[in-house]
PDB file of C-alpha atoms and ligand atoms in Angstrom:
ATOM      1  CA  MET A   3       2.460  94.718 -40.479  1.00 49.00           C
ATOM      2  CA  ARG A   4       5.464  95.013 -37.982  1.00 52.00           C
ATOM      3  CA  ARG A   5       7.230  96.764 -39.950  1.00 54.00           C
ATOM      4  CA  THR A   6       4.515  99.466 -40.373  1.00 57.00           C
ATOM      5  CA  THR A   7       3.977 100.141 -37.039  1.00 64.00           C
ATOM      6  CA  LYS A   8       7.776 100.635 -36.545  1.00 68.00           C
ATOM      7  CA  SER A   9       8.099 103.104 -39.445  1.00 84.00           C
ATOM      8  CA  LEU A  10       4.899 105.098 -38.051  1.00 85.00           C
ATOM      9  CA  ASP A  11       6.465 105.181 -34.618  1.00 85.00           C
ATOM     10  CA  GLU A  12       9.557 106.454 -36.764  1.00 86.00           C
ATOM     11  CA  ILE A  13       7.423 109.221 -38.168  1.00 83.00           C
ATOM     12  CA  PHE A  14       5.769 110.049 -34.529  1.00 82.00           C
ATOM     13  CA  LYS A  15       9.376 110.702 -33.249  1.00 83.00           C
ATOM     14  CA  SER A  16      10.400 112.710 -35.914  1.00 80.00           C
ATOM     15  CA  ILE A  17       7.676 114.797 -35.261  1.00 79.00           C
ATOM     16  CA  ALA A  18       8.339 115.021 -31.553  1.00 80.00           C
ATOM     17  CA  SER A  19      11.762 115.951 -32.290  1.00 81.00           C
ATOM     18  CA  MET A  20      11.046 118.689 -34.315  1.00 81.00           C
ATOM     19  CA  PRO A  21      10.931 122.200 -33.220  1.00 85.00           C
ATOM     20  CA  SER A  22       7.802 124.013 -32.592  1.00 89.00           C
ATOM     21  CA  TYR A  23       7.441 127.943 -33.607  1.00 92.00           C
ATOM     22  CA  PRO A  24       4.471 130.147 -32.626  1.00 93.00           C
ATOM     23  CA  CYS A  25       1.769 131.288 -35.673  1.00 94.00           C
ATOM     24  CA  LYS A  26       2.734 134.625 -36.200  1.00 92.00           C
ATOM     25  CA  ILE A  27      -0.997 136.206 -36.178  1.00 93.00           C
ATOM     26  CA  CYS A  28      -2.645 134.036 -33.299  1.00 94.00           C
ATOM     27  CA  GLY A  29       0.680 132.730 -31.413  1.00 93.00           C
ATOM     28  CA  ALA A  30      -0.398 129.477 -31.192  1.00 93.00           C
ATOM     29  CA  LYS A  31       2.848 126.440 -31.248  1.00 92.00           C
ATOM     30  CA  TYR A  32       3.076 124.505 -34.158  1.00 90.00           C
ATOM     31  CA  LYS A  33       5.510 121.750 -34.722  1.00 86.00           C
ATOM     32  CA  THR A  34       6.862 123.085 -38.339  1.00 83.00           C
ATOM     33  CA  LYS A  35      10.097 123.410 -39.693  1.00 81.00           C
ATOM     34  CA  GLU A  36       9.293 127.154 -41.068  1.00 86.00           C
ATOM     35  CA  LYS A  37      10.372 129.438 -38.228  1.00 88.00           C
ATOM     36  CA  ILE A  38       7.916 131.993 -39.427  1.00 91.00           C
ATOM     37  CA  PHE A  39       4.508 131.100 -40.668  1.00 90.00           C
ATOM     38  CA  ILE A  40       0.523 131.349 -40.558  1.00 93.00           C
ATOM     39  CA  CYS A  41      -1.423 128.273 -39.391  1.00 93.00           C
ATOM     40  CA  SER A  42      -4.270 127.004 -41.603  1.00 94.00           C
ATOM     41  CA  ASP A  43      -7.057 128.698 -39.034  1.00 95.00           C
ATOM     42  CA  CYS A  44      -5.328 132.103 -39.173  1.00 95.00           C
ATOM     43  CA  GLN A  45      -5.112 131.746 -43.168  1.00 96.00           C
ATOM     44  CA  GLU A  46      -8.867 130.683 -43.508  1.00 96.00           C
ATOM     45  CA  LYS A  47      -9.873 133.677 -41.310  1.00 96.00           C
ATOM     46  CA  HIS A  48      -7.644 136.024 -43.207  1.00 95.00           C
ATOM     47  CA  GLU A  49      -9.199 134.866 -46.922  1.00 96.00           C
ATOM     48  CA  LYS A  50     -12.705 135.101 -45.334  1.00 97.00           C
ATOM     49  CA  ARG A  51     -12.020 138.618 -44.237  1.00 97.00           C
ATOM     50  CA  VAL A  52     -10.315 139.511 -47.678  1.00 97.00           C
ATOM     51  CA  GLU A  53     -13.702 138.069 -49.393  1.00 97.00           C
ATOM     52  CA  GLU A  54     -16.093 139.836 -46.871  1.00 97.00           C
ATOM     53  CA  ALA A  55     -14.121 143.322 -47.949  1.00 97.00           C
ATOM     54  CA  ARG A  56     -13.855 142.397 -51.285  1.00 98.00           C
ATOM     55  CA  ARG A  57     -17.680 141.921 -51.181  1.00 98.00           C
ATOM     56  CA  ARG A  58     -18.557 144.937 -49.104  1.00 98.00           C
ATOM     57  CA  ALA A  59     -16.538 147.396 -51.326  1.00 98.00           C
ATOM     58  CA  GLU A  60     -18.743 145.739 -54.181  1.00 98.00           C
ATOM     59  CA  MET A  61     -21.793 146.671 -52.621  1.00 98.00           C
ATOM     60  CA  VAL A  62     -20.827 150.053 -52.008  1.00 98.00           C
ATOM     61  CA  GLU A  63     -19.811 150.910 -55.725  1.00 98.00           C
ATOM     62  CA  TYR A  64     -23.454 149.181 -56.748  1.00 98.00           C
ATOM     63  CA  LEU A  65     -25.210 151.311 -53.717  1.00 98.00           C
ATOM     64  CA  LEU A  66     -23.441 154.526 -55.196  1.00 98.00           C
ATOM     65  CA  SER A  67     -24.048 153.998 -58.850  1.00 98.00           C
ATOM     66  CA  ILE A  68     -27.628 153.611 -58.285  1.00 98.00           C
ATOM     67  CA  CYS A  69     -28.031 156.442 -55.365  1.00 98.00           C
ATOM     68  CA  ASN A  70     -29.074 159.182 -58.071  1.00 98.00           C
ATOM     69  CA  ILE A  71     -26.872 162.004 -56.145  1.00 98.00           C
ATOM     70  CA  PRO A  72     -26.643 164.628 -58.687  1.00 97.00           C
ATOM     71  CA  ARG A  73     -22.948 165.228 -60.143  1.00 97.00           C
ATOM     72  CA  ARG A  74     -22.916 168.475 -58.311  1.00 96.00           C
ATOM     73  CA  TYR A  75     -23.210 166.814 -54.978  1.00 98.00           C
ATOM     74  CA  LYS A  76     -21.432 163.746 -55.676  1.00 97.00           C
ATOM     75  CA  ASN A  77     -18.171 164.677 -53.679  1.00 97.00           C
ATOM     76  CA  ALA A  78     -19.861 166.520 -50.956  1.00 98.00           C
ATOM     77  CA  ILE A  79     -18.200 166.220 -47.968  1.00 98.00           C
ATOM     78  CA  PHE A  80     -20.201 165.863 -44.614  1.00 97.00           C
ATOM     79  CA  GLN A  81     -18.940 168.906 -42.674  1.00 97.00           C
ATOM     80  CA  PRO A  82     -21.740 171.318 -41.498  1.00 97.00           C
ATOM     81  CA  THR A  83     -20.599 174.923 -41.664  1.00 95.00           C
ATOM     82  CA  THR A  84     -23.866 176.650 -40.055  1.00 95.00           C
ATOM     83  CA  GLU A  85     -25.552 176.226 -36.702  1.00 95.00           C
ATOM     84  CA  ILE A  86     -28.691 174.926 -38.301  1.00 96.00           C
ATOM     85  CA  GLN A  87     -26.538 172.536 -40.584  1.00 97.00           C
ATOM     86  CA  LYS A  88     -24.265 171.424 -37.265  1.00 97.00           C
ATOM     87  CA  LYS A  89     -27.898 170.499 -35.844  1.00 98.00           C
ATOM     88  CA  VAL A  90     -29.399 168.535 -38.600  1.00 98.00           C
ATOM     89  CA  ALA A  91     -26.071 166.889 -39.015  1.00 98.00           C
ATOM     90  CA  GLN A  92     -26.003 165.963 -35.418  1.00 98.00           C
ATOM     91  CA  TYR A  93     -29.587 164.287 -35.946  1.00 98.00           C
ATOM     92  CA  TYR A  94     -28.524 162.723 -39.145  1.00 98.00           C
ATOM     93  CA  ILE A  95     -26.140 160.610 -37.255  1.00 98.00           C
ATOM     94  CA  ASP A  96     -27.695 159.599 -34.015  1.00 97.00           C
ATOM     95  CA  ASN A  97     -30.894 158.897 -36.495  1.00 97.00           C
ATOM     96  CA  PHE A  98     -28.997 156.511 -38.654  1.00 97.00           C
ATOM     97  CA  PHE A  99     -25.817 155.702 -37.072  1.00 96.00           C
ATOM     98  CA  LYS A 100     -26.724 154.896 -33.608  1.00 95.00           C
ATOM     99  CA  LYS A 101     -30.209 152.953 -33.708  1.00 93.00           C
ATOM    100  CA  PRO A 102     -31.375 150.392 -36.234  1.00 94.00           C
ATOM    101  CA  LEU A 103     -32.803 151.796 -39.542  1.00 93.00           C
ATOM    102  CA  GLU A 104     -36.456 150.455 -38.498  1.00 91.00           C
ATOM    103  CA  GLU A 105     -36.314 153.028 -35.717  1.00 93.00           C
ATOM    104  CA  ALA A 106     -35.265 156.116 -37.586  1.00 95.00           C
ATOM    105  CA  THR A 107     -37.817 158.889 -38.014  1.00 95.00           C
ATOM    106  CA  ASP A 108     -38.224 160.532 -40.800  1.00 95.00           C
ATOM    107  CA  MET A 109     -36.958 164.416 -41.224  1.00 96.00           C
ATOM    108  CA  LEU A 110     -38.271 167.227 -42.664  1.00 96.00           C
ATOM    109  CA  LEU A 111     -35.761 169.915 -43.899  1.00 97.00           C
ATOM    110  CA  PHE A 112     -37.254 172.957 -45.023  1.00 96.00           C
ATOM    111  CA  GLY A 113     -36.538 177.008 -45.498  1.00 93.00           C
ATOM    112  CA  ALA A 114     -34.734 179.349 -47.368  1.00 92.00           C
ATOM    113  CA  ILE A 115     -32.708 178.864 -50.371  1.00 94.00           C
ATOM    114  CA  GLY A 116     -29.152 178.039 -50.791  1.00 95.00           C
ATOM    115  CA  THR A 117     -28.446 177.141 -47.049  1.00 96.00           C
ATOM    116  CA  GLY A 118     -27.161 173.931 -47.665  1.00 96.00           C
ATOM    117  CA  LYS A 119     -30.220 171.263 -47.171  1.00 98.00           C
ATOM    118  CA  THR A 120     -29.288 169.337 -50.439  1.00 98.00           C
ATOM    119  CA  TYR A 121     -25.542 169.816 -49.828  1.00 98.00           C
ATOM    120  CA  LEU A 122     -25.850 168.155 -46.522  1.00 98.00           C
ATOM    121  CA  SER A 123     -28.449 165.875 -47.331  1.00 98.00           C
ATOM    122  CA  CYS A 124     -26.271 164.500 -49.979  1.00 98.00           C
ATOM    123  CA  ALA A 125     -23.319 164.697 -48.101  1.00 98.00           C
ATOM    124  CA  PHE A 126     -25.055 162.283 -45.433  1.00 98.00           C
ATOM    125  CA  ALA A 127     -26.092 160.218 -47.663  1.00 98.00           C
ATOM    126  CA  LEU A 128     -22.693 159.331 -49.347  1.00 98.00           C
ATOM    127  CA  GLU A 129     -21.591 158.477 -45.848  1.00 97.00           C
ATOM    128  CA  LEU A 130     -24.211 156.448 -44.700  1.00 97.00           C
ATOM    129  CA  ILE A 131     -23.431 153.909 -48.129  1.00 98.00           C
ATOM    130  CA  ARG A 132     -19.769 154.499 -47.511  1.00 97.00           C
ATOM    131  CA  LYS A 133     -19.981 153.245 -43.723  1.00 96.00           C
ATOM    132  CA  ARG A 134     -23.017 151.560 -43.138  1.00 96.00           C
ATOM    133  CA  VAL A 135     -23.567 150.069 -46.795  1.00 97.00           C
ATOM    134  CA  ILE A 136     -27.368 151.244 -46.438  1.00 97.00           C
ATOM    135  CA  GLY A 137     -29.282 151.860 -49.874  1.00 97.00           C
ATOM    136  CA  VAL A 138     -30.026 155.703 -50.071  1.00 98.00           C
ATOM    137  CA  LYS A 139     -31.492 157.198 -52.657  1.00 98.00           C
ATOM    138  CA  TYR A 140     -32.372 160.860 -53.676  1.00 98.00           C
ATOM    139  CA  ILE A 141     -34.729 162.392 -56.105  1.00 98.00           C
ATOM    140  CA  THR A 142     -36.833 165.318 -56.607  1.00 98.00           C
ATOM    141  CA  GLU A 143     -40.344 165.512 -56.364  1.00 97.00           C
ATOM    142  CA  TYR A 144     -40.581 166.576 -60.314  1.00 96.00           C
ATOM    143  CA  GLU A 145     -38.254 163.686 -61.403  1.00 98.00           C
ATOM    144  CA  LEU A 146     -40.144 160.894 -59.168  1.00 98.00           C
ATOM    145  CA  LEU A 147     -43.541 161.945 -60.781  1.00 97.00           C
ATOM    146  CA  ASN A 148     -41.789 162.098 -64.007  1.00 97.00           C
ATOM    147  CA  LEU A 149     -40.441 158.542 -63.603  1.00 98.00           C
ATOM    148  CA  TYR A 150     -44.255 157.406 -62.771  1.00 96.00           C
ATOM    149  CA  PHE A 151     -45.487 159.669 -66.091  1.00 96.00           C
ATOM    150  CA  GLN A 152     -42.851 158.306 -68.526  1.00 97.00           C
ATOM    151  CA  LYS A 153     -44.410 154.287 -67.211  1.00 97.00           C
ATOM    152  CA  GLU A 154     -40.647 154.332 -65.867  1.00 97.00           C
ATOM    153  CA  TYR A 155     -42.559 151.929 -63.154  1.00 97.00           C
ATOM    154  CA  ILE A 156     -39.755 149.436 -62.195  1.00 97.00           C
ATOM    155  CA  GLU A 157     -37.624 152.486 -61.680  1.00 97.00           C
ATOM    156  CA  PHE A 158     -40.259 154.435 -59.794  1.00 97.00           C
ATOM    157  CA  LYS A 159     -40.682 151.523 -57.600  1.00 97.00           C
ATOM    158  CA  SER A 160     -36.901 151.246 -56.404  1.00 98.00           C
ATOM    159  CA  PHE A 161     -37.020 154.740 -55.210  1.00 98.00           C
ATOM    160  CA  LYS A 162     -40.465 153.529 -53.145  1.00 98.00           C
ATOM    161  CA  LEU A 163     -38.875 150.645 -51.662  1.00 98.00           C
ATOM    162  CA  SER A 164     -35.329 152.266 -51.050  1.00 98.00           C
ATOM    163  CA  SER A 165     -34.192 151.807 -47.534  1.00 98.00           C
ATOM    164  CA  VAL A 166     -33.849 155.239 -46.827  1.00 98.00           C
ATOM    165  CA  LEU A 167     -34.819 157.912 -49.506  1.00 98.00           C
ATOM    166  CA  ILE A 168     -34.406 161.714 -49.813  1.00 98.00           C
ATOM    167  CA  VAL A 169     -36.981 163.704 -51.519  1.00 98.00           C
ATOM    168  CA  ASP A 170     -36.210 166.909 -52.606  1.00 98.00           C
ATOM    169  CA  GLU A 171     -37.704 170.152 -53.558  1.00 97.00           C
ATOM    170  CA  ILE A 172     -40.936 169.405 -52.454  1.00 96.00           C
ATOM    171  CA  GLY A 173     -43.693 171.487 -53.243  1.00 94.00           C
ATOM    172  CA  LYS A 174     -42.398 173.740 -56.523  1.00 93.00           C
ATOM    173  CA  ARG A 175     -45.639 173.601 -58.289  1.00 90.00           C
ATOM    174  CA  GLU A 176     -49.271 172.599 -57.836  1.00 90.00           C
ATOM    175  CA  LEU A 177     -49.665 168.824 -58.455  1.00 90.00           C
ATOM    176  CA  ALA A 178     -52.408 167.545 -60.954  1.00 92.00           C
ATOM    177  CA  GLU A 179     -54.548 165.014 -59.045  1.00 91.00           C
ATOM    178  CA  TRP A 180     -53.097 161.574 -60.419  1.00 93.00           C
ATOM    179  CA  GLN A 181     -49.534 163.271 -59.132  1.00 94.00           C
ATOM    180  CA  ARG A 182     -51.166 163.685 -55.639  1.00 91.00           C
ATOM    181  CA  VAL A 183     -52.526 160.060 -55.850  1.00 92.00           C
ATOM    182  CA  GLN A 184     -49.343 158.865 -56.759  1.00 94.00           C
ATOM    183  CA  LEU A 185     -46.962 160.744 -54.385  1.00 93.00           C
ATOM    184  CA  GLU A 186     -49.175 159.730 -51.544  1.00 91.00           C
ATOM    185  CA  GLU A 187     -49.414 156.378 -52.507  1.00 93.00           C
ATOM    186  CA  LEU A 188     -45.461 156.342 -52.282  1.00 95.00           C
ATOM    187  CA  LEU A 189     -45.334 158.129 -48.872  1.00 92.00           C
ATOM    188  CA  SER A 190     -47.862 156.315 -47.465  1.00 90.00           C
ATOM    189  CA  TYR A 191     -46.506 152.639 -48.309  1.00 94.00           C
ATOM    190  CA  ARG A 192     -42.982 153.829 -46.464  1.00 94.00           C
ATOM    191  CA  PHE A 193     -44.781 155.329 -43.854  1.00 90.00           C
ATOM    192  CA  ASN A 194     -46.429 151.784 -43.254  1.00 91.00           C
ATOM    193  CA  GLU A 195     -43.071 149.883 -44.210  1.00 94.00           C
ATOM    194  CA  MET A 196     -41.522 152.047 -41.452  1.00 92.00           C
ATOM    195  CA  LEU A 197     -38.864 153.023 -44.208  1.00 95.00           C
ATOM    196  CA  PRO A 198     -37.457 156.708 -43.237  1.00 96.00           C
ATOM    197  CA  THR A 199     -37.757 159.461 -45.868  1.00 96.00           C
ATOM    198  CA  ILE A 200     -36.546 162.581 -45.449  1.00 97.00           C
ATOM    199  CA  TYR A 201     -38.502 165.456 -46.877  1.00 96.00           C
ATOM    200  CA  ILE A 202     -36.558 168.751 -48.462  1.00 98.00           C
ATOM    201  CA  THR A 203     -38.654 171.846 -49.502  1.00 97.00           C
ATOM    202  CA  ASN A 204     -38.564 175.950 -49.532  1.00 96.00           C
ATOM    203  CA  LEU A 205     -42.164 175.909 -48.379  1.00 95.00           C
ATOM    204  CA  THR A 206     -42.904 176.901 -44.625  1.00 93.00           C
ATOM    205  CA  GLU A 207     -43.841 174.101 -42.269  1.00 90.00           C
ATOM    206  CA  LYS A 208     -47.489 175.084 -42.828  1.00 91.00           C
ATOM    207  CA  ARG A 209     -47.351 175.541 -46.561  1.00 93.00           C
ATOM    208  CA  PHE A 210     -45.711 171.951 -46.661  1.00 93.00           C
ATOM    209  CA  LYS A 211     -48.609 170.577 -44.631  1.00 90.00           C
ATOM    210  CA  ASP A 212     -51.055 172.054 -46.762  1.00 90.00           C
ATOM    211  CA  PHE A 213     -49.263 170.769 -49.790  1.00 91.00           C
ATOM    212  CA  LEU A 214     -49.161 167.207 -48.647  1.00 87.00           C
ATOM    213  CA  GLY A 215     -52.646 166.927 -47.589  1.00 87.00           C
ATOM    214  CA  ASP A 216     -54.176 166.400 -44.433  1.00 86.00           C
ATOM    215  CA  ARG A 217     -54.402 162.799 -44.324  1.00 84.00           C
ATOM    216  CA  LEU A 218     -50.088 162.630 -45.107  1.00 84.00           C
ATOM    217  CA  ALA A 219     -49.445 165.461 -42.466  1.00 86.00           C
ATOM    218  CA  ASP A 220     -51.233 163.579 -39.758  1.00 87.00           C
ATOM    219  CA  ARG A 221     -49.469 160.397 -40.463  1.00 82.00           C
ATOM    220  CA  LEU A 222     -45.990 162.286 -40.355  1.00 83.00           C
ATOM    221  CA  ARG A 223     -47.329 164.015 -36.982  1.00 82.00           C
ATOM    222  CA  GLU A 224     -48.015 160.479 -35.711  1.00 80.00           C
ATOM    223  CA  ALA A 225     -44.487 159.279 -37.076  1.00 79.00           C
ATOM    224  CA  ASN A 226     -42.932 162.051 -35.201  1.00 85.00           C
ATOM    225  CA  ILE A 227     -40.947 163.598 -38.059  1.00 92.00           C
ATOM    226  CA  ALA A 228     -38.184 165.654 -37.125  1.00 95.00           C
ATOM    227  CA  ARG A 229     -38.107 169.066 -38.673  1.00 95.00           C
ATOM    228  CA  PHE A 230     -35.616 171.715 -39.246  1.00 97.00           C
ATOM    229  CA  ALA A 231     -35.965 175.167 -40.047  1.00 96.00           C
ATOM    230  CA  PHE A 232     -33.177 176.633 -42.664  1.00 96.00           C
ATOM    231  CA  VAL A 233     -33.064 180.622 -42.541  1.00 91.00           C
ATOM    232  CA  GLY A 234     -30.117 182.900 -43.228  1.00 85.00           C
ATOM    233  CA  GLU A 235     -28.255 183.955 -46.405  1.00 86.00           C
ATOM    234  CA  SER A 236     -27.894 181.609 -49.277  1.00 87.00           C
ATOM    235  CA  LEU A 237     -24.453 180.027 -49.261  1.00 90.00           C
ATOM    236  CA  ARG A 238     -24.453 179.608 -52.875  1.00 85.00           C
ATOM    237  CA  GLY A 239     -21.031 181.879 -54.466  1.00 75.00           C
ATOM    238  CA  ILE A 240     -19.533 182.190 -51.089  1.00 58.00           C
TER     239      ILE A 240
HETATM  240  N1  ATP B   8     -21.771 172.196 -45.481  1.00 52.75           N
HETATM  241  C1  ATP B   8     -20.880 172.775 -46.745  1.00 52.75           C
HETATM  242  N2  ATP B   8     -19.987 172.748 -46.855  1.00 52.75           N
HETATM  243  C2  ATP B   8     -19.466 173.137 -48.436  1.00 52.75           C
HETATM  244  N3  ATP B   8     -20.166 173.759 -49.016  1.00 52.75           N
HETATM  245  C3  ATP B   8     -21.576 173.930 -48.377  1.00 52.75           C
HETATM  246  C4  ATP B   8     -22.083 173.547 -47.467  1.00 52.75           C
HETATM  247  N4  ATP B   8     -23.317 173.870 -47.276  1.00 52.75           N
HETATM  248  C5  ATP B   8     -23.687 174.552 -48.293  1.00 52.75           C
HETATM  249  N5  ATP B   8     -22.750 174.384 -49.605  1.00 52.75           N
HETATM  250  C6  ATP B   8     -22.901 175.002 -50.628  1.00 52.75           C
HETATM  251  O1  ATP B   8     -23.758 176.010 -50.760  1.00 52.75           O
HETATM  252  C7  ATP B   8     -24.631 175.882 -52.039  1.00 52.75           C
HETATM  253  C8  ATP B   8     -25.977 175.816 -51.611  1.00 52.75           C
HETATM  254  O2  ATP B   8     -26.425 174.446 -50.918  1.00 52.75           O
HETATM  255  P1  ATP B   8     -27.589 173.687 -51.486  1.00 52.75           P
HETATM  256  O3  ATP B   8     -27.494 173.095 -52.953  1.00 52.75           O
HETATM  257  O4  ATP B   8     -27.444 172.451 -50.899  1.00 52.75           O
HETATM  258  O5  ATP B   8     -28.770 174.456 -50.843  1.00 52.75           O
HETATM  259  P2  ATP B   8     -30.483 174.451 -50.184  1.00 52.75           P
HETATM  260  O6  ATP B   8     -30.897 174.804 -49.331  1.00 52.75           O
HETATM  261  O7  ATP B   8     -30.754 173.061 -51.000  1.00 52.75           O
HETATM  262  O8  ATP B   8     -30.943 175.346 -51.624  1.00 52.75           O
HETATM  263  P3  ATP B   8     -32.097 175.452 -52.600  1.00 52.75           P
HETATM  264  O9  ATP B   8     -33.117 175.207 -51.279  1.00 52.75           O
HETATM  265  O10 ATP B   8     -32.192 176.250 -53.270  1.00 52.75           O
HETATM  266  O11 ATP B   8     -32.536 174.008 -52.988  1.00 52.75           O
HETATM  267  C9  ATP B   8     -23.791 174.397 -52.239  1.00 52.75           C
HETATM  268  O12 ATP B   8     -24.015 174.289 -53.831  1.00 52.75           O
HETATM  269  C10 ATP B   8     -22.684 174.226 -51.825  1.00 52.75           C
HETATM  270  O13 ATP B   8     -21.736 174.827 -52.817  1.00 52.75           O
HETATM  271 MG1   MG B   9     -31.876 172.326 -52.704  1.00 52.75          MG
HETATM  272 ZN1   ZN B  10      -2.829 130.978 -36.537  1.00 52.75          ZN
END
C-alpha cells in the first residue's frame, strides 16, 4: 500500500517536472513530451468539422443530381449582363440569401424570348444549392404535367414538395381540364405551405394571369409575388 502511494508520488513528480507546451491550435498549455502537438479537444473539433464538410458536400452533390436543370444550363454562371438581369439577380440574393426561406416571396419572370430568364434562374439555383444547401428544382410546365400523365406520381410529388421550385415555359399552349386541375392543385399546395415558386413565361403579365385563372392569380397577388418584365433583343448567338 505504502509502496503504491510512493510510486504515485513519483509519477506526479515526474509529470510536474515535465515541460508544458501550447496546443498548436488553441494555445492552451499541456504537459507533454511533444513540442508541437494538437490537444484532444481541438483534435475532436477538427474531426467534427471534417465530417460536417463531408456530409455537406455529399448533400450538395445529391441536390445537384436531382435538380433537373437542363444540360445547357448546368454550367450557367450567376453573372447578370443586362439591366433587368441585374435587377432580378439582386432580388434573388435578397429574397433567398438574406432571410429565412419561409419569408421568401414568389417571383414571376416574364417577357421577350432569349433575354436570359432561364439562364439567370438556373445559375441562381446552382448558387443556392452550393452555397445554402437548399433543394431547388427546375422543370418546364410541359415536363411537369407530362410526369403526371405518365403516372410518375412520386417524381411529380418531388417537384410539388421541393423547397424552391422553378416552373419554366408556362402557358405555351392551352391546358386540358385535367392539366389545369393538376397545375392548380400543385401551385395551391405550394402557396399554402409557403414554399417559394419562381414562374417563368413568355406571356405578358395580363395573359399570364388569364392563363392561371382567377383563383391562382388572386392568390399570387395576395402573396405579393415579385414581377419582372424582360424586354429587349434576344441574347442568343451574341
Ligand atoms: N447572364 C448571362 N451570361 C451568359 N450568357 C447568358 C446570360 N444570359 C443569357 N445568356 C445567353 O443567352 C441565351 C438565352 O438565354 P435564356 O435561354 O435564359 O433565355 P430565355 O429568356 O429563357 O428565353 P425563352 O423565353 O426563349 O425561354 C442563353 O443560352 C445564354 O447563352
Ligand atoms: Mg427560357
Ligand atoms: Zn487545442
